[in-house]
XYZ file of C-alpha atoms in Angstrom:
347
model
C 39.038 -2.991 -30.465
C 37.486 -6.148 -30.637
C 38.594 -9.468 -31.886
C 37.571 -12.743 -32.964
C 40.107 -15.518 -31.763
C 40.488 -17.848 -30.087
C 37.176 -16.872 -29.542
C 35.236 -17.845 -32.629
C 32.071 -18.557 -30.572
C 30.582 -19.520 -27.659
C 30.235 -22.852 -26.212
C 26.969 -24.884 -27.268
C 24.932 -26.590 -24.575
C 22.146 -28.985 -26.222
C 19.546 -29.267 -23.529
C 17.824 -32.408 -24.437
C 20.765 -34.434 -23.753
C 18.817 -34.586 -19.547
C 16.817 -37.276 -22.024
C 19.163 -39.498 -23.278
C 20.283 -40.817 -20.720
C 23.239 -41.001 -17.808
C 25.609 -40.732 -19.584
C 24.186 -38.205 -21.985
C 23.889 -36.030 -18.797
C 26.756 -36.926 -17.808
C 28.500 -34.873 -20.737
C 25.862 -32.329 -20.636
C 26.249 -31.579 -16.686
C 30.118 -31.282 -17.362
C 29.708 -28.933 -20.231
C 27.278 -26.697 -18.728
C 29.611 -26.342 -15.228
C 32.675 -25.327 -17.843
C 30.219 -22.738 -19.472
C 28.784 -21.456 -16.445
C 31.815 -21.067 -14.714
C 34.459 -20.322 -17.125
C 32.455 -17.872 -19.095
C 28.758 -16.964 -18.318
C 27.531 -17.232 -21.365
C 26.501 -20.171 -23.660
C 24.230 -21.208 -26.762
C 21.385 -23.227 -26.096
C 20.373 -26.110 -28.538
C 17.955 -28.619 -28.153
C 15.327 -26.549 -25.878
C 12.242 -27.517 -27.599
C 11.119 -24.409 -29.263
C 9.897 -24.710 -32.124
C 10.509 -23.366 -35.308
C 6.854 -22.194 -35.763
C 7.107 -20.734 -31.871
C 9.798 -18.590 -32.800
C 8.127 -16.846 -35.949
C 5.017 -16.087 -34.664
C 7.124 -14.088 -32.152
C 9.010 -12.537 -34.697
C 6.481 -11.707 -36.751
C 4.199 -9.885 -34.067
C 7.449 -8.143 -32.896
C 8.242 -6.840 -36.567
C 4.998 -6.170 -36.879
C 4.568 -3.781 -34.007
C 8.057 -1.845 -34.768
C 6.394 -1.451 -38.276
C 3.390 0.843 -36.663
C 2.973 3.931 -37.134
C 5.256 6.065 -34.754
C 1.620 7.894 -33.339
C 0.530 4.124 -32.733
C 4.373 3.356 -31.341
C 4.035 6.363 -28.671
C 0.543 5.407 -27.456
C 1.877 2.972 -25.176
C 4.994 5.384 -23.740
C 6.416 4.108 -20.957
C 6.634 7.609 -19.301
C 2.512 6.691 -19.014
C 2.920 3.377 -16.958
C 4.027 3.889 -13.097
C 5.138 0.370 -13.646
C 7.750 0.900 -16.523
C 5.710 -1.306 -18.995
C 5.612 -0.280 -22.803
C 7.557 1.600 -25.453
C 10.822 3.467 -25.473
C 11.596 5.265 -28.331
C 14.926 5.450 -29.416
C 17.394 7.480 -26.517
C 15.031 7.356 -24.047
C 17.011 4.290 -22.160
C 20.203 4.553 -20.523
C 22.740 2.183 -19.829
C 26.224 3.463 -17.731
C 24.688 6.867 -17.885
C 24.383 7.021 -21.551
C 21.625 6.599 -24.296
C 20.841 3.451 -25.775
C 20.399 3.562 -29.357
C 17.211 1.555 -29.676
C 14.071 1.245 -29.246
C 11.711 -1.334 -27.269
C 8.749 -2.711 -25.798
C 8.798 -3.949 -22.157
C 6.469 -6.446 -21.243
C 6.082 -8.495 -17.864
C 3.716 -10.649 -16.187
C -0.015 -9.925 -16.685
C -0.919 -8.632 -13.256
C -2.834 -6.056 -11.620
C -1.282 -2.979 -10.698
C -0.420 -2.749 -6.778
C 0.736 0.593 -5.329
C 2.888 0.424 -2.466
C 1.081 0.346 0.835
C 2.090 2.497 3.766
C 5.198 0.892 4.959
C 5.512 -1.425 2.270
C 8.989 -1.741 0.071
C 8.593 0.630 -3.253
C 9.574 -2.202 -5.526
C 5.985 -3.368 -5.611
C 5.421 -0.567 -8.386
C 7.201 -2.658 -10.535
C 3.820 -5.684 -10.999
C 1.120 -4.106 -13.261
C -0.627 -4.385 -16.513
C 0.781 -3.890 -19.676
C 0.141 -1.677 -22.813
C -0.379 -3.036 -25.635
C -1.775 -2.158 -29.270
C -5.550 -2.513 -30.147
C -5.096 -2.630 -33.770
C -2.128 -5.922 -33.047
C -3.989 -8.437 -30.965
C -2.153 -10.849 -31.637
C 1.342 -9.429 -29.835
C -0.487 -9.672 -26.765
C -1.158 -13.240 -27.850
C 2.149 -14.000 -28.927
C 4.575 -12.015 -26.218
C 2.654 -13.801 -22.908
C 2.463 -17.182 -24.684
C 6.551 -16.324 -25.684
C 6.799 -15.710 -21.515
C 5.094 -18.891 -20.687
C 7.350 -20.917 -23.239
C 10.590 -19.614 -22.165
C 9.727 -19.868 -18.655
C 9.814 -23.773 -18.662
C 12.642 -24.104 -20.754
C 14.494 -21.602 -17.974
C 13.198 -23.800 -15.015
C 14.961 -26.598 -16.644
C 17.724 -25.120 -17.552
C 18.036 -23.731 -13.792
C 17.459 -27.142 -12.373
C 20.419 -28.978 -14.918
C 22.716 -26.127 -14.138
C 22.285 -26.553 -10.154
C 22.843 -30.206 -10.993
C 25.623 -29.248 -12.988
C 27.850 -28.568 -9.859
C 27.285 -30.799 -7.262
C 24.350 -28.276 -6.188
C 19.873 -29.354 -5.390
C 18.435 -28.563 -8.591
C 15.233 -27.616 -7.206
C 16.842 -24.977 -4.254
C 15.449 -21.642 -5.826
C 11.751 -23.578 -7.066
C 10.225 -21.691 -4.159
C 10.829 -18.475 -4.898
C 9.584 -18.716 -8.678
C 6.631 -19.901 -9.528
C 3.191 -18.620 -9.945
C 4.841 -15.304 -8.511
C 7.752 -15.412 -10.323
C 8.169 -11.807 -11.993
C 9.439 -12.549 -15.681
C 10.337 -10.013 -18.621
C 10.717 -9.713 -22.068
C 12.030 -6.850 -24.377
C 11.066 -6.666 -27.909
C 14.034 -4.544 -28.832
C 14.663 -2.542 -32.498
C 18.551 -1.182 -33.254
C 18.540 1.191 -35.948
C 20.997 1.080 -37.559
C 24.103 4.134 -36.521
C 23.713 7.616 -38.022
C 26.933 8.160 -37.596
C 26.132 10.595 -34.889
C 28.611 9.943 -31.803
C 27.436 8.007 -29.219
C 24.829 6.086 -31.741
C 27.301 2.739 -31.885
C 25.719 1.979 -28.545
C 23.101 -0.107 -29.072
C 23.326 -1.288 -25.311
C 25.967 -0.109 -23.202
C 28.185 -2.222 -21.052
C 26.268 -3.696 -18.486
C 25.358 -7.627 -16.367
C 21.807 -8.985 -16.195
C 20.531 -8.803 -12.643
C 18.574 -11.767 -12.640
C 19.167 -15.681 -12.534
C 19.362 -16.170 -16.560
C 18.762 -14.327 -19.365
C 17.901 -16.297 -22.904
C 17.909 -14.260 -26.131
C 16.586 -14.568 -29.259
C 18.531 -12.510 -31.658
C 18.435 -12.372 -35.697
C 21.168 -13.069 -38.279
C 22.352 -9.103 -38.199
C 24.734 -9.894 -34.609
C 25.952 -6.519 -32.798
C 26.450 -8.892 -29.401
C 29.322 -8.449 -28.158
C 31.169 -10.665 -24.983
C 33.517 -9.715 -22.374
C 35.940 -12.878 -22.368
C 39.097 -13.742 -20.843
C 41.476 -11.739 -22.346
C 39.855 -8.364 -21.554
C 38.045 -8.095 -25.027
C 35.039 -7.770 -26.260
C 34.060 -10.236 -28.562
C 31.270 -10.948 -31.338
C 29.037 -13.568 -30.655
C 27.567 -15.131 -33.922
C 24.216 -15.474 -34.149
C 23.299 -19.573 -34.276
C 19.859 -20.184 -36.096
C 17.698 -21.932 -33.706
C 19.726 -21.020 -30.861
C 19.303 -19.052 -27.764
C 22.277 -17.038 -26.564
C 22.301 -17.353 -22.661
C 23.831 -15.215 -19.637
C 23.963 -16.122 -16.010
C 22.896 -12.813 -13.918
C 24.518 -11.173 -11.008
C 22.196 -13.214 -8.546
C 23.729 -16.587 -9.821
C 26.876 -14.940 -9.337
C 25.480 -14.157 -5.465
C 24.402 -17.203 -5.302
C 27.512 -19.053 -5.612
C 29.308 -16.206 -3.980
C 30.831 -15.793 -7.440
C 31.812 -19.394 -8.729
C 28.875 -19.012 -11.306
C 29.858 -15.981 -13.658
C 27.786 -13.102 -14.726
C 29.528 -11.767 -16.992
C 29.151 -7.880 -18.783
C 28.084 -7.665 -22.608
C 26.989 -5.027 -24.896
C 25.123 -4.488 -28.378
C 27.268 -2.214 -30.847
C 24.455 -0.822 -33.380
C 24.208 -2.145 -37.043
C 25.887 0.045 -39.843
C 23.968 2.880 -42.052
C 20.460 1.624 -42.731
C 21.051 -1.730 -41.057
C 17.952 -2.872 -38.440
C 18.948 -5.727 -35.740
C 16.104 -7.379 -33.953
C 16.217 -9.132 -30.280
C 13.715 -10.644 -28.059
C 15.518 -10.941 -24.674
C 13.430 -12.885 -21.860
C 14.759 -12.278 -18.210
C 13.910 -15.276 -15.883
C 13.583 -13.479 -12.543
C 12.504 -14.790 -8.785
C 9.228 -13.197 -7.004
C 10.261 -9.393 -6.250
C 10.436 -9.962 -2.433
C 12.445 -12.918 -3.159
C 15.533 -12.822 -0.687
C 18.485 -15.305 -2.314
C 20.365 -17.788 -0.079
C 22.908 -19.297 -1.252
C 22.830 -22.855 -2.353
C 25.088 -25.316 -0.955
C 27.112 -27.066 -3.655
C 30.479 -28.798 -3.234
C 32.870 -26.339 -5.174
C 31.917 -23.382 -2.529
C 35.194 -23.322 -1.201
C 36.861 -22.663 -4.801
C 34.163 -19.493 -4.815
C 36.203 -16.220 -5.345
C 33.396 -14.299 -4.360
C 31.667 -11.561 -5.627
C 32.481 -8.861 -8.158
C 32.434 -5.808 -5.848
C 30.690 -2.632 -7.401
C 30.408 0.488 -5.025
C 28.152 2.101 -7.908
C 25.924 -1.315 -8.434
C 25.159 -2.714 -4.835
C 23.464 -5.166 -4.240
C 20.170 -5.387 -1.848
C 18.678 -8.758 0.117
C 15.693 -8.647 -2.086
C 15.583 -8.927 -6.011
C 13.302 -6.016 -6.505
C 15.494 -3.720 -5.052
C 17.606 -4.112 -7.376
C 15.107 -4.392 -10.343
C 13.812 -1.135 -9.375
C 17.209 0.660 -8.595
C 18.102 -0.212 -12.244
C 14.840 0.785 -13.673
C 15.174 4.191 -12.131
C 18.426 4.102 -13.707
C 17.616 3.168 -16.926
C 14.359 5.021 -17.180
C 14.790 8.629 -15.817
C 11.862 10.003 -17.667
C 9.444 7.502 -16.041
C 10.852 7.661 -12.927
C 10.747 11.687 -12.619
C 7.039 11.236 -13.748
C 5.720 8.550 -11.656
C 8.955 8.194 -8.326
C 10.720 11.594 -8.307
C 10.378 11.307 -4.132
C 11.092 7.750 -4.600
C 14.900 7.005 -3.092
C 16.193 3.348 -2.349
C 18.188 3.220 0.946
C 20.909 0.924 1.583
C 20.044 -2.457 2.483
C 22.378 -5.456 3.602
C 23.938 -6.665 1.235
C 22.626 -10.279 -1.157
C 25.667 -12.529 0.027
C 24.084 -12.097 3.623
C 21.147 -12.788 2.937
């Protein structure tokens, strides 16, 4: 059961108070430490994205989920080694169980690099991407989307660091030009009723550094707060809705909170759209952990024996695409199996 209060929504951060001043940030370095720490999740105000930004986004999203199924399935996933493209509805699993959605993955434009002899597997995770000849102007749209949000999340990183006593600018050198981003153009159809189709996601935590979404009026975002519950978080127009992933969490040996959420699917012949961009480090990025002043109020980390978590960030990108994606990775990495690594905190 879910409910509503005292939880009515999330707390709103308005980024553009770094410009107005000391005292401005002041109020805004407080507020984002309370968010971050307390909860995980916040709305974000006063990025800088536009209005006109957003729709062309939108609009090249709705317009791809509006293609032909034929046109949909020529960019399968199951055909790119490097889990780019479309997932049609089931095909995705979260906790072991299908997601009831389907989605368009989409990454940095790179070339595709095969793992040398002796090289770590995650490496199959840079490559091209698919997209649709008769929609150039997704392509257009989605990497000019990654560029966008990429800034905003580099400045949102740096306040947040600032935000507890921590150097804003500690994790710069393992983003960058290298930096391995993502974005999901996501469709939920709405339930058919059928069980198992209320999961639109399942129950999971990002496993990056943050996670901004753009979501639609329709909601289905649900919150795992304080009191055990899940709760709705209302969609805000203009807003992004942002989570702090697990390696925050690592990070800060758990002062920062990543906290789990899921998306319950939209009644009868309801639709929900979502653009969710995932600001990730450089796959062989290994994460130290940043010196701040509050360390010794850290709690540590969430233990997980069924999630762990390796010294570099694309392990554990590509453990949970192999998760996520079984038909791609019996296609492409059926011999592929991770072994244990140390642990992130000892990095």
């Amino acid at each position: 059961m879910t409910n509503t209060q005292p939880y009515a929504q999330l707390p709103v951060i308005d980024l553009s108070a770094a410009d107005r001043g000391p005292q401005a940030r002041r109020e805004l370095h407080a507020q984002l430490h309370a968010a971050a720490h307390e909860v995980g999740f916040f709305q974000l105000v006063g990025h800088g994205v536009t209005e006109a930004e957003t729709e062309a986004l939108e609009h090249a999203m709705r317009a791809f989920f509006a293609l032909p199924e034929p046109a949909r399935l020529a960019l399968d996933n199951v055909n790119s080694p490097h889990f780019r493209g479309y997932t049609r509805i089931g095909d995705e699993r979260t906790g072991g169980a299908r997601d009831w959605r389907d989605q368009l993955d989409i990454g940095a434009e790179r070339p595709a690099r095969a793992p040398a002899p002796g090289e770590p597997p995650y490496w199959w995770l840079q490559g091209p991407n698919q997209w649709p000849e008769v929609l150039p102007e997704l392509r257009t749209a989605a990497l000019t989307w990654i560029d966008r949000l990429s800034a905003v999340t580099e400045r949102l990183l740096h306040e947040l660091l600032a935000s507890i006593g921590a150097p804003p600018r500690f994790y710069d050198d393992i983003f960058g030009a290298e930096a391995h981003p993502h974005l999901k153009l996501v469709r939920y159809p709405g339930s058919s009723g059928d069980e198992g189709d209320d999961q639109g996601v399942g129950n999971h935590k990002d496993y990056g550094f943050l996670t901004l979404l753009l979501q639609d009026h329709v909601g289905g975002l649900q919150v795992l707060r304080g009191d055990g519950q899940f709760h709705e978080v209302p969609p805000m127009k203009g807003a992004f809705v942002v989570n702090l992933g697990e390696l925050l969490e690592v990070a800060t040996n758990g002062y920062l909170v990543a906290t789990s959420h899921r998306v319950v699917s939209p009644p009868g012949a309801t639709e929900r759209y979502s653009a969710p961009f995932f600001y990730n480090p450089r796959l062989d990025a290994r994460i130290a952990p940043v010196p701040f002043p509050y360390a010794s109020d850290a709690p540590g980390v969430t233990a997980d024996p069924a999630n762990p978590l390796f010294a570099e960030y694309g392990r554990n990108e590509l453990k949970g695409k192999l998760r996520a994606h079984p038909l791609v990775a019996a296609r492409h990495h059926a011999d592929l199996l991770l072994k244990e690594d140390q642990p992130l905190m000892s990095a």
